[in-house]
Amino acid sequence: MEKLAIYPGTFDPFTNGHLDIALRSVRLFDHLIIAITTNAKKKPLFSVPERRDLILQSLPDGSKNISVEGFDGLLVNYAEKKGSSIIIRGLRAVSDFEYELQMALINRKLKPNVDTIFKMSSEEYSFLTSTAVKEIAQLGGCVDGLVPPAVKSALLEKFNKYR
Ligand code: PNS
């Protein structure tokens, strides 16, 4: 049977840190679904179709074993519908731990067969957040090395800062 994992997030926008987690995770599975929540708490900068396109453009050519989808409602219900019991989350620093622990335990309470696997961020991305990237881009800073080229272009377009 195909081993399928779900890598959920808001991905507003997808960063090099997300890409790193996705590529290191897919090696452990037959297929990885990068799942974008449609019920983000904050008003997102990019729509779900925009985020999906940016993620697809950021994946290496021939990434046939990674797909990208939007989901709404509870993550565990989506995972079950997809036939997966594995959720992947990235951990950057100790500050991520409490939030991630809470989510993992709530998800396990909701569906005991769903397990969360944590991947440590690569050191070079351990400081990186989508929120910081948006702020840097909005204030005219350089996001080279923080986000894939397609995301950089989209940020520049959104904030209308051509340099
Ligand atoms: O990238 P993020 O914002 O840290 O991702 C958070 C996400 C989307 C994984 C989380 O908010 C989520 O699973 N949302 C779906 C709703 C849900 O299942 N909530 C219960 C778990 S706390």
Short mmCIF file of C-alpha atoms and ligand atoms in Angstrom, two decimals:
data_model
loop_
_atom_site.label_atom_id
_atom_site.label_comp_id
_atom_site.label_asym_id
_atom_site.label_seq_id
_atom_site.Cartn_x
_atom_site.Cartn_y
_atom_site.Cartn_z
CA MET A 1 0.00 0.00 0.00
CA GLU A 2 1.19 3.51 -0.83
CA LYS A 3 2.70 5.39 2.13
CA LEU A 4 1.14 8.84 2.05
CA ALA A 5 1.90 11.80 4.32
CA ILE A 6 0.27 15.20 4.65
CA TYR A 7 2.31 18.36 5.16
CA PRO A 8 -0.26 20.98 6.22
CA GLY A 9 0.19 24.69 6.73
CA THR A 10 -0.89 28.18 5.83
CA PHE A 11 2.06 28.69 3.46
CA ASP A 12 1.36 32.43 3.08
CA PRO A 13 3.80 32.34 1.40
CA PHE A 14 5.81 29.14 0.92
CA THR A 15 9.41 29.71 2.09
CA ASN A 16 12.69 27.91 1.55
CA GLY A 17 12.17 26.49 5.04
CA HIS A 18 8.89 24.87 3.92
CA LEU A 19 10.55 23.60 0.74
CA ASP A 20 13.36 22.05 2.77
CA ILE A 21 10.91 20.23 5.06
CA ALA A 22 8.82 19.02 2.10
CA LEU A 23 11.79 17.66 0.16
CA ARG A 24 13.33 15.95 3.17
CA SER A 25 9.94 14.45 4.12
CA VAL A 26 8.97 13.06 0.74
CA ARG A 27 12.05 10.83 0.81
CA LEU A 28 10.40 8.88 3.65
CA PHE A 29 7.10 8.32 1.84
CA ASP A 30 5.74 7.30 -1.54
CA HIS A 31 3.72 10.48 -1.79
CA LEU A 32 3.45 13.79 0.06
CA ILE A 33 0.49 16.14 -0.10
CA ILE A 34 1.27 19.74 0.75
CA ALA A 35 -2.09 20.81 2.15
CA ILE A 36 -2.98 24.49 2.36
CA THR A 37 -5.60 25.44 4.92
CA THR A 38 -8.41 27.55 3.56
CA ASN A 39 -9.53 28.63 7.01
CA ALA A 40 -6.53 30.72 7.96
CA LYS A 41 -6.93 32.70 11.16
CA LYS A 42 -5.40 35.85 9.74
CA LYS A 43 -6.34 37.40 6.41
CA PRO A 44 -3.80 35.89 4.03
CA LEU A 45 -1.78 37.91 1.54
CA PHE A 46 -2.13 35.24 -1.15
CA SER A 47 -5.30 33.37 -2.07
CA VAL A 48 -5.27 29.57 -1.85
CA PRO A 49 -4.98 29.17 -5.68
CA GLU A 50 -2.09 31.68 -5.67
CA ARG A 51 -0.35 29.84 -2.84
CA ARG A 52 -0.90 26.53 -4.62
CA ASP A 53 0.60 27.87 -7.86
CA LEU A 54 3.59 29.32 -6.02
CA ILE A 55 4.27 26.02 -4.27
CA LEU A 56 4.01 24.09 -7.54
CA GLN A 57 6.41 26.54 -9.21
CA SER A 58 8.83 26.17 -6.29
CA LEU A 59 9.09 22.37 -6.41
CA PRO A 60 11.95 20.86 -8.42
CA ASP A 61 11.05 19.68 -11.92
CA GLY A 62 9.66 16.17 -11.92
CA SER A 63 8.40 16.19 -8.33
CA LYS A 64 5.71 13.69 -9.28
CA ASN A 65 5.41 12.32 -5.76
CA ILE A 66 4.37 15.69 -4.30
CA SER A 67 0.93 17.19 -4.85
CA VAL A 68 -0.51 20.44 -3.55
CA GLU A 69 -4.11 20.89 -2.44
CA GLY A 70 -6.28 23.23 -0.41
CA PHE A 71 -8.31 21.82 2.46
CA ASP A 72 -10.99 23.19 4.73
CA GLY A 73 -12.29 22.03 8.07
CA LEU A 74 -10.36 19.83 10.43
CA LEU A 75 -6.99 18.57 9.32
CA VAL A 76 -7.58 15.09 10.76
CA ASN A 77 -10.79 14.73 8.73
CA TYR A 78 -8.94 15.78 5.59
CA ALA A 79 -6.12 13.32 6.35
CA GLU A 80 -8.63 10.51 6.86
CA LYS A 81 -10.42 11.38 3.62
CA LYS A 82 -7.07 11.19 1.82
CA GLY A 83 -6.27 7.82 3.42
CA SER A 84 -3.29 9.10 5.41
CA SER A 85 -2.57 8.87 9.11
CA ILE A 86 0.68 10.83 9.02
CA ILE A 87 0.99 14.59 9.47
CA ILE A 88 4.36 16.24 8.95
CA ARG A 89 5.29 19.43 10.74
CA GLY A 90 8.54 21.36 10.80
CA LEU A 91 10.10 22.43 14.09
CA ARG A 92 12.38 25.43 14.01
CA ALA A 93 13.12 26.35 17.57
CA VAL A 94 11.97 25.62 21.12
CA SER A 95 9.43 28.42 20.69
CA ASP A 96 7.52 26.27 18.17
CA PHE A 97 7.28 23.39 20.60
CA GLU A 98 4.26 24.28 22.75
CA TYR A 99 2.03 25.17 19.80
CA GLU A 100 3.07 22.08 17.89
CA LEU A 101 2.66 19.80 20.92
CA GLN A 102 -0.84 21.18 21.49
CA MET A 103 -1.82 20.66 17.85
CA ALA A 104 -0.37 17.15 17.72
CA LEU A 105 -2.17 16.12 20.92
CA ILE A 106 -5.48 17.67 19.85
CA ASN A 107 -5.24 15.93 16.50
CA ARG A 108 -4.45 12.64 18.21
CA LYS A 109 -7.40 13.12 20.57
CA LEU A 110 -9.69 13.77 17.59
CA LYS A 111 -8.35 10.79 15.63
CA PRO A 112 -6.16 8.43 17.68
CA ASN A 113 -4.73 6.78 14.58
CA VAL A 114 -3.35 10.06 13.22
CA ASP A 115 0.25 10.66 14.20
CA THR A 116 2.40 13.75 13.76
CA ILE A 117 6.00 13.46 12.67
CA PHE A 118 8.26 16.42 13.34
CA LYS A 119 11.18 17.29 11.11
CA MET A 120 13.81 19.66 12.43
CA SER A 121 14.35 22.65 10.19
CA SER A 122 17.72 22.97 8.59
CA GLU A 123 19.83 25.38 10.61
CA GLU A 124 19.90 27.99 7.84
CA TYR A 125 16.11 28.28 7.94
CA SER A 126 15.56 27.97 11.68
CA PHE A 127 14.78 31.70 11.99
CA LEU A 128 12.54 31.90 8.94
CA THR A 129 8.79 32.60 9.08
CA SER A 130 6.27 33.56 6.41
CA THR A 131 5.32 36.56 8.53
CA ALA A 132 8.91 37.84 8.59
CA VAL A 133 9.25 37.30 4.85
CA LYS A 134 6.10 39.35 4.16
CA GLU A 135 7.30 42.16 6.40
CA ILE A 136 10.75 42.24 4.81
CA ALA A 137 9.23 42.32 1.31
CA GLN A 138 6.65 44.95 2.26
CA LEU A 139 9.36 47.20 3.66
CA GLY A 140 11.53 46.82 0.58
CA GLY A 141 14.10 44.39 2.02
CA CYS A 142 15.74 41.60 0.09
CA VAL A 143 14.18 38.13 0.36
CA ASP A 144 16.83 36.33 -1.72
CA GLY A 145 17.66 32.99 -0.16
CA LEU A 146 14.56 33.09 2.04
CA VAL A 147 11.95 32.15 -0.53
CA PRO A 148 11.94 30.38 -3.91
CA PRO A 149 12.31 32.73 -6.93
CA ALA A 150 8.61 32.43 -7.90
CA VAL A 151 7.58 33.55 -4.42
CA LYS A 152 10.03 36.45 -4.52
CA SER A 153 8.51 37.67 -7.80
CA ALA A 154 4.99 37.32 -6.43
CA LEU A 155 5.91 39.27 -3.30
CA LEU A 156 7.47 42.05 -5.36
CA GLU A 157 4.36 42.19 -7.49
CA LYS A 158 2.06 42.26 -4.45
CA PHE A 159 3.96 45.05 -2.81
CA ASN A 160 4.69 46.76 -6.11
CA LYS A 161 8.35 47.29 -5.29
CA TYR A 162 10.45 46.75 -8.35
CA ARG A 163 14.15 47.10 -7.73
O1 PNS B 1 1.39 27.06 8.88
P1 PNS B 1 0.52 27.06 10.11
O2 PNS B 1 -0.33 28.31 10.15
O3 PNS B 1 1.31 26.87 11.38
O4 PNS B 1 -0.46 25.80 9.96
C1 PNS B 1 -1.45 25.54 10.93
C2 PNS B 1 -2.42 24.44 10.43
C3 PNS B 1 -3.03 24.84 9.13
C4 PNS B 1 -1.69 23.14 10.29
C5 PNS B 1 -3.52 24.30 11.53
O5 PNS B 1 -4.05 25.56 11.85
C6 PNS B 1 -4.64 23.36 11.11
O6 PNS B 1 -4.48 22.16 11.11
N1 PNS B 1 -5.79 23.95 10.72
C7 PNS B 1 -6.95 23.19 10.31
C8 PNS B 1 -8.03 23.21 11.41
C9 PNS B 1 -7.77 22.14 12.45
O7 PNS B 1 -7.69 20.96 12.16
N2 PNS B 1 -7.65 22.57 13.73
C10 PNS B 1 -7.45 21.65 14.84
C11 PNS B 1 -5.98 21.43 15.17
S1 PNS B 1 -5.43 22.58 16.39
#
